[in-house]
Amino acid sequence: MFPERFSNLPAYAFPRLRALLDSHEPGGPVLHMTIGEPKHPFPEWISGIIAEHAADFGRYPPNEGTPGLRAAITGWLTRRYGVTMDPETQVLSLNGTREGLYNAGMALCPEQKQGQRPTVLMPNPFYQVYMIAAISAAAEPVFVPATAATGHLPDYAALPAEVLDRAALCYLCSPANPQGSMADAAYWRDLIALAEKHDFQILADECYAELYRHDPPVGALEVAAQMGADPERVLSFHSLSKRSNLPGLRSGFVAGGPQSIARMKQLRAYSGAPVPLPLQHASEALWTEEQHVTASRRLWAEKYALADDILGHVPGYMSPQAGMFLWLPVPDGEAAALKLWQATGVRVLPGEYLSHETAGQNPGKAYIRVALVAPRDETKDGLTRIRDCLFA
């Protein structure tokens, strides 16, 4: 009486972590460094905008986003990436990126490709919604290692031609969660060319695009435009959760070709929950204001530097260039997370909870993910405890 396609799913990462740690007493003051929930202050003025439009909670909001919000989004895309998108047909408001990444799989993945079950390509480690979208669409998820050997980005071109020919969708997160690696223009060009050759769509998860240390990450849409690629080839997903430190706002967008956006709009008309109108007004203001983003980015840079100072001696350490995580090498991620909890009270996430075992190998097993989301002093304390416990 229940669908079998979800019966073999592992427990989600955070219930798994609770099962691993919660039967043990913490060895010090509890410090959560697990979830990517930014703790930087969000703009104070946003509360006034929500209050000003509070009466609009009494109205059904437009599913696709207000004209003002869509115009603010396309304006930001032009300023950030130099691309011109039609606010009427090429952008769609979302409840953050996760909802959109899932619905894109449901709306865009065909039942068959070349008379066979389609594949959906994704990095490994990966954001778990990619896998669930593939399974929900009755496609075959294909997990492609994103390890030190490949620059922590998946080498999709190394897949067999048979797999690529069946590919319908390809997910890529840049900057990557959890490694922080960034796809440069050459990587995007090669991937877009591969997608053109084998006729699949790229779902570019770029929700961390504004969290960077030096140079802003290159965007998939800007490279696609420079190449003159099929406008339907790339869809880009962005969120205010990370950019504006507002994960509870649940506001983001997808931008792409008009046919793809139309299909997502049609699905969301039946099954999506539109962003409430007061929050759409707040989102419009946030996409047009950059000072709060610049101020937040300075805080991230300070914490990247802290990580370098405290953990830079660790063999295999990757100095963060973007994102909000450290991807720290350890002999065994679960054992390290348990030891750290019992000895210090710091909670981190075993890397294997973000990865899928293929051919007997789990590319996240020898890592822990450390979220640098807390204020500076708290982050410094946590990193020091990690160093003294695991790397002294």
mmCIF file of C-alpha atoms in Angstrom:
data_model
loop_
_atom_site.group_PDB
_atom_site.id
_atom_site.type_symbol
_atom_site.label_atom_id
_atom_site.label_comp_id
_atom_site.label_asym_id
_atom_site.label_seq_id
_atom_site.Cartn_x
_atom_site.Cartn_y
_atom_site.Cartn_z
ATOM 1 C CA MET A 1 0.000 0.000 0.000
ATOM 2 C CA PHE A 2 3.071 2.285 0.115
ATOM 3 C CA PRO A 3 5.361 3.178 -2.800
ATOM 4 C CA GLU A 4 8.396 0.916 -3.021
ATOM 5 C CA ARG A 5 10.561 3.511 -4.757
ATOM 6 C CA PHE A 6 11.179 5.251 -1.412
ATOM 7 C CA SER A 7 11.444 2.115 0.730
ATOM 8 C CA ASN A 8 15.225 1.778 0.525
ATOM 9 C CA LEU A 9 16.125 5.378 1.264
ATOM 10 C CA PRO A 10 18.615 5.834 4.095
ATOM 11 C CA ALA A 11 17.559 8.005 6.993
ATOM 12 C CA TYR A 12 18.063 11.695 6.267
ATOM 13 C CA ALA A 13 21.399 13.101 7.413
ATOM 14 C CA PHE A 14 20.254 14.803 10.592
ATOM 15 C CA PRO A 15 18.161 11.939 12.018
ATOM 16 C CA ARG A 16 21.201 9.740 11.340
ATOM 17 C CA LEU A 17 23.357 12.169 13.262
ATOM 18 C CA ARG A 18 20.971 12.171 16.204
ATOM 19 C CA ALA A 19 21.012 8.373 16.239
ATOM 20 C CA LEU A 20 24.811 8.433 16.275
ATOM 21 C CA LEU A 21 25.307 11.069 18.984
ATOM 22 C CA ASP A 22 22.288 11.555 21.192
ATOM 23 C CA SER A 23 22.712 8.462 23.345
ATOM 24 C CA HIS A 24 26.093 9.866 24.450
ATOM 25 C CA GLU A 25 26.739 12.794 26.771
ATOM 26 C CA PRO A 26 28.526 15.802 25.263
ATOM 27 C CA GLY A 27 32.045 16.352 26.525
ATOM 28 C CA GLY A 28 31.708 20.115 26.756
ATOM 29 C CA PRO A 29 29.406 23.049 26.002
ATOM 30 C CA VAL A 30 27.253 22.046 23.042
ATOM 31 C CA LEU A 31 28.155 23.811 19.798
ATOM 32 C CA HIS A 32 26.247 23.022 16.606
ATOM 33 C CA MET A 33 28.390 23.103 13.458
ATOM 34 C CA THR A 34 26.233 20.788 11.372
ATOM 35 C CA ILE A 35 23.511 22.543 9.422
ATOM 36 C CA GLY A 36 24.019 25.272 6.819
ATOM 37 C CA GLU A 37 21.822 27.803 8.580
ATOM 38 C CA PRO A 38 23.567 31.190 8.496
ATOM 39 C CA LYS A 39 23.607 33.109 11.771
ATOM 40 C CA HIS A 40 24.761 36.466 10.413
ATOM 41 C CA PRO A 41 22.278 39.289 11.032
ATOM 42 C CA PHE A 42 19.755 39.819 8.266
ATOM 43 C CA PRO A 43 18.847 43.391 7.215
ATOM 44 C CA GLU A 44 16.768 45.041 9.937
ATOM 45 C CA TRP A 45 14.807 47.040 7.406
ATOM 46 C CA ILE A 46 13.245 43.894 5.976
ATOM 47 C CA SER A 47 10.920 43.550 8.970
ATOM 48 C CA GLY A 48 9.401 46.941 8.172
ATOM 49 C CA ILE A 49 8.622 45.891 4.603
ATOM 50 C CA ILE A 50 6.896 42.724 5.792
ATOM 51 C CA ALA A 51 4.893 44.697 8.368
ATOM 52 C CA GLU A 52 3.956 47.335 5.779
ATOM 53 C CA HIS A 53 2.441 44.642 3.576
ATOM 54 C CA ALA A 54 1.049 42.455 6.367
ATOM 55 C CA ALA A 55 -2.526 42.919 5.131
ATOM 56 C CA ASP A 56 -1.505 40.939 2.034
ATOM 57 C CA PHE A 57 -1.348 37.790 4.141
ATOM 58 C CA GLY A 58 -5.104 37.883 3.571
ATOM 59 C CA ARG A 59 -4.679 37.412 -0.189
ATOM 60 C CA TYR A 60 -3.628 34.466 -2.329
ATOM 61 C CA PRO A 61 -0.200 35.314 -3.798
ATOM 62 C CA PRO A 62 0.682 34.872 -7.480
ATOM 63 C CA ASN A 63 2.311 31.510 -8.024
ATOM 64 C CA GLU A 64 4.977 32.807 -10.403
ATOM 65 C CA GLY A 65 5.907 35.860 -8.317
ATOM 66 C CA THR A 66 4.727 39.450 -8.510
ATOM 67 C CA PRO A 67 5.807 41.523 -11.518
ATOM 68 C CA GLY A 68 7.955 43.631 -9.175
ATOM 69 C CA LEU A 69 9.734 40.583 -7.757
ATOM 70 C CA ARG A 70 10.379 39.071 -11.180
ATOM 71 C CA ALA A 71 11.733 42.397 -12.431
ATOM 72 C CA ALA A 72 14.031 42.637 -9.397
ATOM 73 C CA ILE A 73 15.313 39.115 -10.082
ATOM 74 C CA THR A 74 16.040 39.752 -13.755
ATOM 75 C CA GLY A 75 17.693 43.047 -12.833
ATOM 76 C CA TRP A 76 19.961 41.228 -10.407
ATOM 77 C CA LEU A 77 20.813 38.591 -13.031
ATOM 78 C CA THR A 78 21.833 41.340 -15.428
ATOM 79 C CA ARG A 79 24.021 43.105 -12.854
ATOM 80 C CA ARG A 80 25.570 39.903 -11.520
ATOM 81 C CA TYR A 81 26.012 37.842 -14.677
ATOM 82 C CA GLY A 82 25.476 40.206 -17.598
ATOM 83 C CA VAL A 83 22.527 38.179 -18.919
ATOM 84 C CA THR A 84 19.156 39.470 -20.052
ATOM 85 C CA MET A 85 16.132 37.398 -19.041
ATOM 86 C CA ASP A 86 12.474 38.070 -19.749
ATOM 87 C CA PRO A 87 10.704 38.577 -16.379
ATOM 88 C CA GLU A 88 7.442 37.337 -17.896
ATOM 89 C CA THR A 89 8.670 34.019 -19.265
ATOM 90 C CA GLN A 90 12.156 33.168 -17.933
ATOM 91 C CA VAL A 91 12.000 33.433 -14.136
ATOM 92 C CA LEU A 92 9.824 31.821 -11.502
ATOM 93 C CA SER A 93 9.585 32.567 -7.781
ATOM 94 C CA LEU A 94 10.268 29.583 -5.497
ATOM 95 C CA ASN A 95 10.097 28.620 -1.836
ATOM 96 C CA GLY A 96 13.888 28.532 -1.647
ATOM 97 C CA THR A 97 15.968 26.357 -3.962
ATOM 98 C CA ARG A 98 15.183 22.883 -2.587
ATOM 99 C CA GLU A 99 11.536 23.059 -3.639
ATOM 100 C CA GLY A 100 12.541 24.225 -7.110
ATOM 101 C CA LEU A 101 15.289 21.647 -7.571
ATOM 102 C CA TYR A 102 12.765 18.938 -6.758
ATOM 103 C CA ASN A 103 9.978 20.314 -8.929
ATOM 104 C CA ALA A 104 12.346 20.786 -11.865
ATOM 105 C CA GLY A 105 13.025 17.052 -11.807
ATOM 106 C CA MET A 106 9.302 16.305 -11.770
ATOM 107 C CA ALA A 107 8.427 18.861 -14.455
ATOM 108 C CA LEU A 108 11.303 18.324 -16.871
ATOM 109 C CA CYS A 109 12.414 14.687 -16.696
ATOM 110 C CA PRO A 110 10.746 12.624 -19.458
ATOM 111 C CA GLU A 111 9.355 9.152 -18.826
ATOM 112 C CA GLN A 112 11.762 7.730 -21.419
ATOM 113 C CA LYS A 113 14.740 8.847 -23.421
ATOM 114 C CA GLN A 114 15.607 6.953 -26.577
ATOM 115 C CA GLY A 115 13.074 4.353 -25.531
ATOM 116 C CA GLN A 116 14.849 3.664 -22.225
ATOM 117 C CA ARG A 117 14.694 4.700 -18.596
ATOM 118 C CA PRO A 118 16.350 8.130 -18.346
ATOM 119 C CA THR A 119 19.304 8.889 -16.120
ATOM 120 C CA VAL A 120 19.732 11.899 -13.858
ATOM 121 C CA LEU A 121 23.366 12.800 -13.218
ATOM 122 C CA MET A 122 24.511 14.256 -9.896
ATOM 123 C CA PRO A 123 27.743 14.840 -7.961
ATOM 124 C CA ASN A 124 28.717 12.560 -5.111
ATOM 125 C CA PRO A 125 28.690 13.979 -2.355
ATOM 126 C CA PHE A 126 25.444 15.732 -3.207
ATOM 127 C CA TYR A 127 22.473 17.691 -1.911
ATOM 128 C CA GLN A 128 19.974 14.963 -1.106
ATOM 129 C CA VAL A 129 17.055 16.490 -2.996
ATOM 130 C CA TYR A 130 18.776 15.658 -6.311
ATOM 131 C CA MET A 131 18.421 11.942 -5.620
ATOM 132 C CA ILE A 132 14.830 12.196 -4.442
ATOM 133 C CA ALA A 133 13.836 14.180 -7.529
ATOM 134 C CA ALA A 134 15.328 11.486 -9.770
ATOM 135 C CA ILE A 135 13.603 8.672 -7.899
ATOM 136 C CA SER A 136 10.283 10.519 -7.890
ATOM 137 C CA ALA A 137 10.508 10.963 -11.659
ATOM 138 C CA ALA A 138 11.195 7.192 -12.047
ATOM 139 C CA ALA A 139 14.630 7.987 -13.464
ATOM 140 C CA GLU A 140 17.916 6.303 -12.612
ATOM 141 C CA PRO A 141 20.123 8.458 -10.353
ATOM 142 C CA VAL A 142 23.764 8.313 -11.416
ATOM 143 C CA PHE A 143 26.230 9.320 -8.702
ATOM 144 C CA VAL A 144 29.465 10.754 -10.085
ATOM 145 C CA PRO A 145 32.387 11.080 -7.637
ATOM 146 C CA ALA A 146 33.453 14.630 -6.825
ATOM 147 C CA THR A 147 36.740 13.947 -5.047
ATOM 148 C CA ALA A 148 40.176 15.468 -4.665
ATOM 149 C CA ALA A 149 41.200 13.599 -7.824
ATOM 150 C CA THR A 150 38.619 15.559 -9.855
ATOM 151 C CA GLY A 151 39.025 18.897 -8.071
ATOM 152 C CA HIS A 152 35.940 18.098 -5.964
ATOM 153 C CA LEU A 153 33.742 18.555 -9.031
ATOM 154 C CA PRO A 154 32.181 15.632 -10.915
ATOM 155 C CA ASP A 155 33.796 14.502 -14.187
ATOM 156 C CA TYR A 156 30.605 13.912 -16.125
ATOM 157 C CA ALA A 157 32.477 13.496 -19.410
ATOM 158 C CA ALA A 158 34.078 10.302 -18.047
ATOM 159 C CA LEU A 159 30.708 8.536 -17.918
ATOM 160 C CA PRO A 160 29.978 5.857 -20.534
ATOM 161 C CA ALA A 161 28.284 7.135 -23.673
ATOM 162 C CA GLU A 162 25.310 4.868 -22.970
ATOM 163 C CA VAL A 163 24.698 6.647 -19.654
ATOM 164 C CA LEU A 164 25.137 10.090 -21.185
ATOM 165 C CA ASP A 165 22.818 9.300 -24.088
ATOM 166 C CA ARG A 166 20.078 8.388 -21.586
ATOM 167 C CA ALA A 167 20.729 11.481 -19.459
ATOM 168 C CA ALA A 168 17.760 13.817 -19.135
ATOM 169 C CA LEU A 169 18.984 16.085 -16.333
ATOM 170 C CA CYS A 170 22.294 16.897 -14.704
ATOM 171 C CA TYR A 171 22.594 18.580 -11.305
ATOM 172 C CA LEU A 172 25.624 20.637 -10.356
ATOM 173 C CA CYS A 173 26.128 22.746 -7.228
ATOM 174 C CA SER A 174 28.651 25.582 -7.566
ATOM 175 C CA PRO A 175 30.015 26.664 -5.145
ATOM 176 C CA ALA A 176 29.666 23.066 -4.051
ATOM 177 C CA ASN A 177 28.034 21.785 -0.905
ATOM 178 C CA PRO A 178 29.977 20.475 0.990
ATOM 179 C CA GLN A 179 33.413 21.071 -0.559
ATOM 180 C CA GLY A 180 33.160 24.742 -1.562
ATOM 181 C CA SER A 181 34.736 24.034 -4.957
ATOM 182 C CA MET A 182 33.747 26.397 -7.764
ATOM 183 C CA ALA A 183 33.125 25.562 -11.398
ATOM 184 C CA ASP A 184 35.139 27.976 -13.546
ATOM 185 C CA ALA A 185 34.167 29.135 -17.024
ATOM 186 C CA ALA A 186 36.059 26.270 -18.677
ATOM 187 C CA TYR A 187 34.219 23.695 -16.546
ATOM 188 C CA TRP A 188 30.839 25.206 -17.396
ATOM 189 C CA ARG A 189 31.736 25.361 -21.112
ATOM 190 C CA ASP A 190 32.727 21.713 -21.154
ATOM 191 C CA LEU A 191 29.601 20.650 -19.287
ATOM 192 C CA ILE A 192 27.290 22.711 -21.487
ATOM 193 C CA ALA A 193 28.982 21.300 -24.596
ATOM 194 C CA LEU A 194 28.512 17.788 -23.208
ATOM 195 C CA ALA A 195 24.843 18.542 -22.560
ATOM 196 C CA GLU A 196 24.427 19.852 -26.086
ATOM 197 C CA LYS A 197 26.092 16.725 -27.513
ATOM 198 C CA HIS A 198 23.970 14.274 -25.508
ATOM 199 C CA ASP A 199 20.857 16.466 -25.252
ATOM 200 C CA PHE A 200 20.301 16.824 -21.514
ATOM 201 C CA GLN A 201 19.484 19.817 -19.313
ATOM 202 C CA ILE A 202 21.708 21.261 -16.599
ATOM 203 C CA LEU A 203 20.142 22.226 -13.269
ATOM 204 C CA ALA A 204 22.667 24.645 -11.791
ATOM 205 C CA ASP A 205 22.267 24.894 -8.018
ATOM 206 C CA GLU A 206 23.951 28.247 -7.339
ATOM 207 C CA CYS A 207 22.466 29.085 -3.946
ATOM 208 C CA TYR A 208 25.948 29.748 -2.470
ATOM 209 C CA ALA A 209 26.999 32.034 -5.336
ATOM 210 C CA GLU A 210 27.230 35.170 -3.182
ATOM 211 C CA LEU A 211 29.342 33.558 -0.449
ATOM 212 C CA TYR A 212 32.870 33.848 -1.783
ATOM 213 C CA ARG A 213 36.279 34.970 -0.619
ATOM 214 C CA HIS A 214 37.886 36.714 -3.571
ATOM 215 C CA ASP A 215 36.420 36.510 -7.065
ATOM 216 C CA PRO A 216 32.708 35.879 -7.585
ATOM 217 C CA PRO A 217 31.910 32.431 -8.973
ATOM 218 C CA VAL A 218 31.175 32.256 -12.675
ATOM 219 C CA GLY A 219 27.509 31.609 -13.407
ATOM 220 C CA ALA A 220 26.110 28.867 -15.622
ATOM 221 C CA LEU A 221 23.736 31.258 -17.399
ATOM 222 C CA GLU A 222 26.465 33.718 -18.329
ATOM 223 C CA VAL A 223 28.623 30.978 -19.860
ATOM 224 C CA ALA A 224 25.658 29.499 -21.709
ATOM 225 C CA ALA A 225 24.842 32.934 -23.131
ATOM 226 C CA GLN A 226 28.436 33.474 -24.221
ATOM 227 C CA MET A 227 28.392 30.107 -25.991
ATOM 228 C CA GLY A 228 25.064 30.753 -27.693
ATOM 229 C CA ALA A 229 23.722 27.533 -26.202
ATOM 230 C CA ASP A 230 20.107 26.449 -26.498
ATOM 231 C CA PRO A 231 18.200 28.709 -24.056
ATOM 232 C CA GLU A 232 16.551 25.591 -22.596
ATOM 233 C CA ARG A 233 19.902 23.949 -21.851
ATOM 234 C CA VAL A 234 20.549 25.534 -18.416
ATOM 235 C CA LEU A 235 18.320 26.416 -15.480
ATOM 236 C CA SER A 236 19.870 28.344 -12.591
ATOM 237 C CA PHE A 237 18.559 28.249 -9.013
ATOM 238 C CA HIS A 238 19.214 30.959 -6.408
ATOM 239 C CA SER A 239 18.013 31.687 -2.884
ATOM 240 C CA LEU A 240 17.890 34.425 -0.279
ATOM 241 C CA SER A 241 18.591 31.893 2.471
ATOM 242 C CA LYS A 242 22.359 32.157 2.129
ATOM 243 C CA ARG A 243 22.720 35.452 0.251
ATOM 244 C CA SER A 244 20.684 37.471 2.745
ATOM 245 C CA ASN A 245 20.879 35.246 5.858
ATOM 246 C CA LEU A 246 17.139 34.580 5.692
ATOM 247 C CA PRO A 247 16.640 30.792 5.578
ATOM 248 C CA GLY A 248 13.238 31.169 7.214
ATOM 249 C CA LEU A 249 11.975 33.498 4.480
ATOM 250 C CA ARG A 250 11.791 30.499 2.100
ATOM 251 C CA SER A 251 12.308 32.597 -0.993
ATOM 252 C CA GLY A 252 14.324 31.905 -4.112
ATOM 253 C CA PHE A 253 13.934 31.632 -7.861
ATOM 254 C CA VAL A 254 14.757 29.649 -10.972
ATOM 255 C CA ALA A 255 15.774 31.228 -14.272
ATOM 256 C CA GLY A 256 15.983 29.456 -17.617
ATOM 257 C CA GLY A 257 14.431 28.909 -21.004
ATOM 258 C CA PRO A 258 10.769 29.865 -21.475
ATOM 259 C CA GLN A 259 9.628 26.326 -22.289
ATOM 260 C CA SER A 260 11.212 24.900 -19.132
ATOM 261 C CA ILE A 261 9.871 27.698 -16.958
ATOM 262 C CA ALA A 262 6.393 27.222 -18.456
ATOM 263 C CA ARG A 263 6.467 23.535 -17.507
ATOM 264 C CA MET A 264 7.560 24.332 -13.978
ATOM 265 C CA LYS A 265 4.849 26.992 -13.683
ATOM 266 C CA GLN A 266 2.245 24.479 -14.847
ATOM 267 C CA LEU A 267 3.304 21.892 -12.260
ATOM 268 C CA ARG A 268 3.479 24.460 -9.461
ATOM 269 C CA ALA A 269 0.007 25.741 -10.385
ATOM 270 C CA TYR A 270 -1.288 22.355 -9.234
ATOM 271 C CA SER A 271 1.154 21.357 -6.519
ATOM 272 C CA GLY A 272 3.286 24.330 -5.479
ATOM 273 C CA ALA A 273 2.860 26.661 -2.543
ATOM 274 C CA PRO A 274 3.550 30.260 -3.652
ATOM 275 C CA VAL A 275 5.600 32.585 -1.486
ATOM 276 C CA PRO A 276 3.259 34.785 0.623
ATOM 277 C CA LEU A 277 2.816 38.293 -0.765
ATOM 278 C CA PRO A 278 4.478 40.191 2.115
ATOM 279 C CA LEU A 279 7.517 37.949 1.688
ATOM 280 C CA GLN A 280 7.524 38.549 -2.049
ATOM 281 C CA HIS A 281 7.663 42.295 -1.381
ATOM 282 C CA ALA A 282 10.559 41.721 1.025
ATOM 283 C CA SER A 283 12.312 39.526 -1.540
ATOM 284 C CA GLU A 284 11.972 42.208 -4.193
ATOM 285 C CA ALA A 285 13.795 44.658 -1.939
ATOM 286 C CA LEU A 286 16.504 42.150 -1.063
ATOM 287 C CA TRP A 287 17.367 41.369 -4.680
ATOM 288 C CA THR A 288 17.855 45.059 -5.377
ATOM 289 C CA GLU A 289 20.101 45.863 -2.387
ATOM 290 C CA GLU A 290 23.745 44.772 -2.203
ATOM 291 C CA GLN A 291 25.196 46.441 0.885
ATOM 292 C CA HIS A 292 23.893 43.780 3.260
ATOM 293 C CA VAL A 293 25.395 41.073 1.037
ATOM 294 C CA THR A 294 28.788 42.760 0.964
ATOM 295 C CA ALA A 295 28.761 43.173 4.741
ATOM 296 C CA SER A 296 27.903 39.511 5.237
ATOM 297 C CA ARG A 297 30.618 38.435 2.811
ATOM 298 C CA ARG A 298 33.203 40.226 4.969
ATOM 299 C CA LEU A 299 32.084 38.103 7.922
ATOM 300 C CA TRP A 300 32.505 34.932 5.883
ATOM 301 C CA ALA A 301 35.991 36.029 4.832
ATOM 302 C CA GLU A 302 36.961 36.521 8.476
ATOM 303 C CA LYS A 303 35.855 32.981 9.286
ATOM 304 C CA TYR A 304 37.631 31.513 6.264
ATOM 305 C CA ALA A 305 40.807 33.153 7.576
ATOM 306 C CA LEU A 306 40.157 31.747 11.054
ATOM 307 C CA ALA A 307 39.866 28.264 9.587
ATOM 308 C CA ASP A 308 43.169 28.712 7.764
ATOM 309 C CA ASP A 309 44.913 29.865 10.933
ATOM 310 C CA ILE A 310 43.553 27.085 13.135
ATOM 311 C CA LEU A 311 43.381 24.110 10.774
ATOM 312 C CA GLY A 312 45.672 25.031 7.898
ATOM 313 C CA HIS A 313 48.298 22.510 9.078
ATOM 314 C CA VAL A 314 45.945 19.543 8.654
ATOM 315 C CA PRO A 315 47.089 17.279 5.773
ATOM 316 C CA GLY A 316 44.636 17.581 2.912
ATOM 317 C CA TYR A 317 43.019 20.724 4.325
ATOM 318 C CA MET A 318 41.238 22.829 1.687
ATOM 319 C CA SER A 319 41.254 26.548 2.330
ATOM 320 C CA PRO A 320 37.649 27.666 1.766
ATOM 321 C CA GLN A 321 37.145 29.946 -1.200
ATOM 322 C CA ALA A 322 33.353 29.938 -1.131
ATOM 323 C CA GLY A 323 30.323 28.531 0.640
ATOM 324 C CA MET A 324 29.829 28.007 4.359
ATOM 325 C CA PHE A 325 31.508 24.685 5.095
ATOM 326 C CA LEU A 326 34.832 23.017 5.738
ATOM 327 C CA TRP A 327 35.280 19.566 4.221
ATOM 328 C CA LEU A 328 37.864 18.133 6.585
ATOM 329 C CA PRO A 329 39.716 14.873 5.904
ATOM 330 C CA VAL A 330 39.678 12.338 8.761
ATOM 331 C CA PRO A 331 40.262 8.578 8.899
ATOM 332 C CA ASP A 332 36.542 7.893 9.428
ATOM 333 C CA GLY A 333 33.810 10.537 9.501
ATOM 334 C CA GLU A 334 31.405 8.795 11.862
ATOM 335 C CA ALA A 335 34.150 7.890 14.329
ATOM 336 C CA ALA A 336 35.501 11.455 14.225
ATOM 337 C CA ALA A 337 32.054 13.005 14.770
ATOM 338 C CA LEU A 338 31.366 10.721 17.732
ATOM 339 C CA LYS A 339 34.784 11.340 19.274
ATOM 340 C CA LEU A 340 34.399 15.082 18.878
ATOM 341 C CA TRP A 341 30.947 15.049 20.504
ATOM 342 C CA GLN A 342 32.006 12.905 23.447
ATOM 343 C CA ALA A 343 35.222 14.828 24.038
ATOM 344 C CA THR A 344 34.192 18.432 23.326
ATOM 345 C CA GLY A 345 30.426 18.828 22.732
ATOM 346 C CA VAL A 346 30.937 20.026 19.147
ATOM 347 C CA ARG A 347 28.521 18.523 16.609
ATOM 348 C CA VAL A 348 29.670 18.037 13.021
ATOM 349 C CA LEU A 349 28.273 15.951 10.192
ATOM 350 C CA PRO A 350 29.961 12.753 8.937
ATOM 351 C CA GLY A 351 30.679 13.134 5.250
ATOM 352 C CA GLU A 352 29.196 9.770 4.349
ATOM 353 C CA TYR A 353 25.756 11.097 5.315
ATOM 354 C CA LEU A 354 26.010 13.389 2.274
ATOM 355 C CA SER A 355 27.286 10.726 -0.126
ATOM 356 C CA HIS A 356 26.133 7.537 -1.791
ATOM 357 C CA GLU A 357 28.105 4.310 -1.823
ATOM 358 C CA THR A 358 28.870 3.115 -5.337
ATOM 359 C CA ALA A 359 31.059 0.142 -6.255
ATOM 360 C CA GLY A 360 31.778 -0.343 -2.568
ATOM 361 C CA GLN A 361 33.149 3.179 -2.140
ATOM 362 C CA ASN A 362 31.640 6.148 -0.321
ATOM 363 C CA PRO A 363 33.523 9.339 -1.299
ATOM 364 C CA GLY A 364 32.431 11.133 1.881
ATOM 365 C CA LYS A 365 33.412 8.448 4.385
ATOM 366 C CA ALA A 366 36.810 9.945 5.191
ATOM 367 C CA TYR A 367 35.498 13.490 5.789
ATOM 368 C CA ILE A 368 33.476 15.571 8.192
ATOM 369 C CA ARG A 369 31.494 18.649 7.179
ATOM 370 C CA VAL A 370 31.889 21.628 9.491
ATOM 371 C CA ALA A 371 29.451 24.528 9.130
ATOM 372 C CA LEU A 372 31.029 27.951 9.738
ATOM 373 C CA VAL A 373 27.653 29.561 10.374
ATOM 374 C CA ALA A 374 28.030 30.798 13.956
ATOM 375 C CA PRO A 375 29.373 34.229 14.955
ATOM 376 C CA ARG A 376 33.135 34.706 14.727
ATOM 377 C CA ASP A 377 34.100 34.007 18.329
ATOM 378 C CA GLU A 378 31.857 30.968 18.532
ATOM 379 C CA THR A 379 33.292 29.659 15.270
ATOM 380 C CA LYS A 380 36.825 30.204 16.556
ATOM 381 C CA ASP A 381 36.012 28.251 19.703
ATOM 382 C CA GLY A 382 34.531 25.377 17.711
ATOM 383 C CA LEU A 383 37.442 25.186 15.282
ATOM 384 C CA THR A 384 39.914 25.222 18.157
ATOM 385 C CA ARG A 385 38.098 22.355 19.837
ATOM 386 C CA ILE A 386 38.096 20.400 16.574
ATOM 387 C CA ARG A 387 41.828 20.974 16.145
ATOM 388 C CA ASP A 388 42.731 19.980 19.689
ATOM 389 C CA CYS A 389 40.540 16.878 19.613
ATOM 390 C CA LEU A 390 41.147 15.491 16.130
ATOM 391 C CA PHE A 391 44.358 17.012 14.811
ATOM 392 C CA ALA A 392 46.627 17.754 17.756
#
